[in-house]
Coordinates of C-alpha atoms in Angstrom, one line a residue:
M1 CA 88.6 111.1 96.8
P2 CA 89.1 107.4 97.5
R3 CA 86.2 105.1 98.1
L4 CA 86.2 104.3 101.8
V5 CA 84.8 100.9 103.0
E6 CA 83.8 100.4 106.6
S7 CA 86.0 97.6 107.8
F8 CA 85.6 97.7 111.6
R9 CA 83.3 99.1 114.3
G10 CA 83.9 98.9 118.0
V11 CA 84.0 100.5 121.5
V12 CA 86.9 101.6 123.7
Y13 CA 86.6 99.6 126.9
P14 CA 88.1 101.0 130.1
W15 CA 90.8 98.2 130.1
F16 CA 92.0 99.5 126.7
C17 CA 93.3 102.6 128.5
D18 CA 96.6 103.4 130.2
F19 CA 97.1 105.1 133.5
M20 CA 96.6 108.5 131.8
G21 CA 93.2 107.5 130.5
H22 CA 94.2 107.2 126.8
M23 CA 93.8 104.1 124.7
N24 CA 97.0 102.1 124.8
T25 CA 98.9 101.5 121.6
Q26 CA 98.4 97.7 121.8
F27 CA 94.7 98.2 121.3
Y28 CA 95.2 100.5 118.3
C29 CA 97.0 97.5 116.8
Q30 CA 94.3 95.1 117.7
L31 CA 91.5 97.3 116.2
F32 CA 93.5 97.9 113.0
D33 CA 94.3 94.2 112.7
G34 CA 90.6 93.4 112.9
A35 CA 89.9 96.0 110.2
T36 CA 92.7 94.5 108.1
L37 CA 91.2 91.0 108.3
H38 CA 87.7 92.3 107.3
F39 CA 89.1 94.5 104.5
L40 CA 91.2 91.7 103.0
A41 CA 88.3 89.3 103.2
G42 CA 86.3 91.8 101.1
I43 CA 89.0 91.5 98.5
A44 CA 89.6 87.7 98.7
R45 CA 87.7 85.4 101.0
R46 CA 89.9 83.4 103.4
S47 CA 88.2 80.1 102.3
E48 CA 89.0 80.9 98.6
L49 CA 92.6 81.7 99.4
L50 CA 93.0 78.5 101.5
A51 CA 91.5 76.5 98.7
I52 CA 94.4 77.5 96.5
D53 CA 96.9 77.3 99.3
C54 CA 97.6 81.1 99.5
G55 CA 97.6 83.7 102.3
W56 CA 98.5 87.2 103.2
V57 CA 101.8 88.3 104.8
D58 CA 102.2 91.7 106.4
L59 CA 105.2 93.6 105.0
R60 CA 104.7 97.1 106.5
Q61 CA 102.5 99.0 109.0
L62 CA 102.8 102.6 109.9
I63 CA 100.4 104.0 112.6
E64 CA 100.0 107.7 113.1
Y65 CA 98.2 108.9 116.2
K66 CA 96.1 112.0 115.4
H67 CA 93.9 112.7 118.4
E68 CA 93.6 110.9 121.8
V69 CA 91.0 108.2 122.3
R70 CA 89.3 107.7 125.7
S71 CA 87.2 105.0 127.3
G72 CA 83.6 104.7 126.2
E73 CA 84.2 106.2 122.7
L74 CA 82.6 104.4 119.8
L75 CA 85.0 104.0 116.9
V76 CA 84.7 103.2 113.2
I77 CA 87.5 102.3 110.9
R78 CA 87.1 102.9 107.2
S79 CA 89.7 101.6 104.6
H80 CA 90.7 102.1 101.0
L81 CA 93.3 100.7 98.6
T82 CA 96.3 102.9 97.9
K83 CA 98.4 100.6 95.7
I84 CA 97.9 97.4 93.7
G85 CA 101.1 95.6 92.8
N86 CA 101.8 92.2 91.1
S87 CA 101.4 90.3 94.4
S88 CA 101.0 93.1 96.9
L89 CA 98.4 95.6 98.1
G90 CA 98.7 98.9 99.9
F91 CA 95.8 100.3 101.9
L92 CA 95.0 102.9 104.5
H93 CA 92.8 102.6 107.5
E94 CA 91.2 105.7 109.0
M95 CA 90.0 105.4 112.6
R96 CA 87.3 108.0 113.6
D97 CA 84.9 108.4 116.4
T98 CA 81.3 107.9 115.4
E99 CA 79.9 111.0 117.1
T100 CA 82.0 113.8 115.6
E101 CA 83.9 111.9 112.9
T102 CA 87.1 113.2 114.3
L103 CA 90.1 111.4 112.8
R104 CA 91.8 109.6 115.7
A105 CA 94.5 107.6 114.0
T106 CA 95.5 106.2 110.6
S107 CA 97.3 102.9 109.8
E108 CA 99.1 102.4 106.5
H109 CA 99.7 98.9 105.4
V110 CA 101.4 96.9 102.7
V111 CA 100.6 93.2 102.4
A112 CA 101.6 90.5 99.9
L113 CA 100.0 87.3 98.7
F114 CA 102.1 84.2 99.1
S115 CA 101.9 80.5 98.5
L116 CA 101.4 78.4 101.6
A117 CA 102.5 75.4 99.6
Q118 CA 106.0 76.6 99.9
I119 CA 106.0 76.1 103.6
D120 CA 107.0 72.5 104.5
A121 CA 105.0 72.6 107.8
A122 CA 103.6 75.3 110.1
D123 CA 105.5 76.9 112.9
G124 CA 102.9 75.9 115.5
C125 CA 100.4 78.6 114.8
G126 CA 98.9 78.2 111.3
A127 CA 99.0 74.4 111.1
A128 CA 95.8 73.6 113.0
T129 CA 93.7 76.2 111.2
R130 CA 95.0 75.5 107.7
H131 CA 95.3 71.7 107.7
G132 CA 93.5 70.3 110.8
P133 CA 94.7 68.0 113.5
H134 CA 95.1 64.9 111.3
D135 CA 97.4 66.3 108.6
R136 CA 100.1 63.7 107.7
K137 CA 102.9 66.3 107.9
L138 CA 101.9 67.2 111.4
R139 CA 101.5 63.6 112.5
D140 CA 104.9 62.9 111.2
G141 CA 106.4 65.7 113.3
A142 CA 107.5 67.8 110.3
A143 CA 106.9 71.1 112.1
H144 CA 110.6 71.5 112.9
S145 CA 111.3 71.9 109.2
Y146 CA 109.4 75.1 108.8
R147 CA 111.0 77.3 106.2
R148 CA 111.3 81.0 106.9
S149 CA 111.0 82.0 103.2
W150 CA 107.8 82.5 101.3
T151 CA 107.3 82.6 97.5
L152 CA 105.0 85.4 96.3
V153 CA 102.2 84.4 94.1
A154 CA 102.5 86.2 90.7

């Protein structure tokens, strides 16, 4: 049996639910995304990756809905590695309710490590967090030259 690590814990708020009283798919994605960030930080801290100008890119995500989730339920997500490649990782999240441990959903992921140095400038989202407001490339208006290709770190 794989070693599961708790990667997220949360509550289903009423505004997470659709008109039928079930948690809406956008919030499954939100909770699994939070679990992914915590899980990957346990493998490589964000500050350590940024220090060597690297980051993660999502390559694949497959969500399977196993049992409906309703408002007020307390959820826990536990995760484990399923595959280790040269520059990629596969992992699986299991979402369960904390009261009965009923499996509510799973999310299977593949991510890759890539070099941020290969990006001329950010696309308006990552620049401020990676470089800060006074980065010379940003001051010079180089955001328009953002490259859509990434080089994977071997």
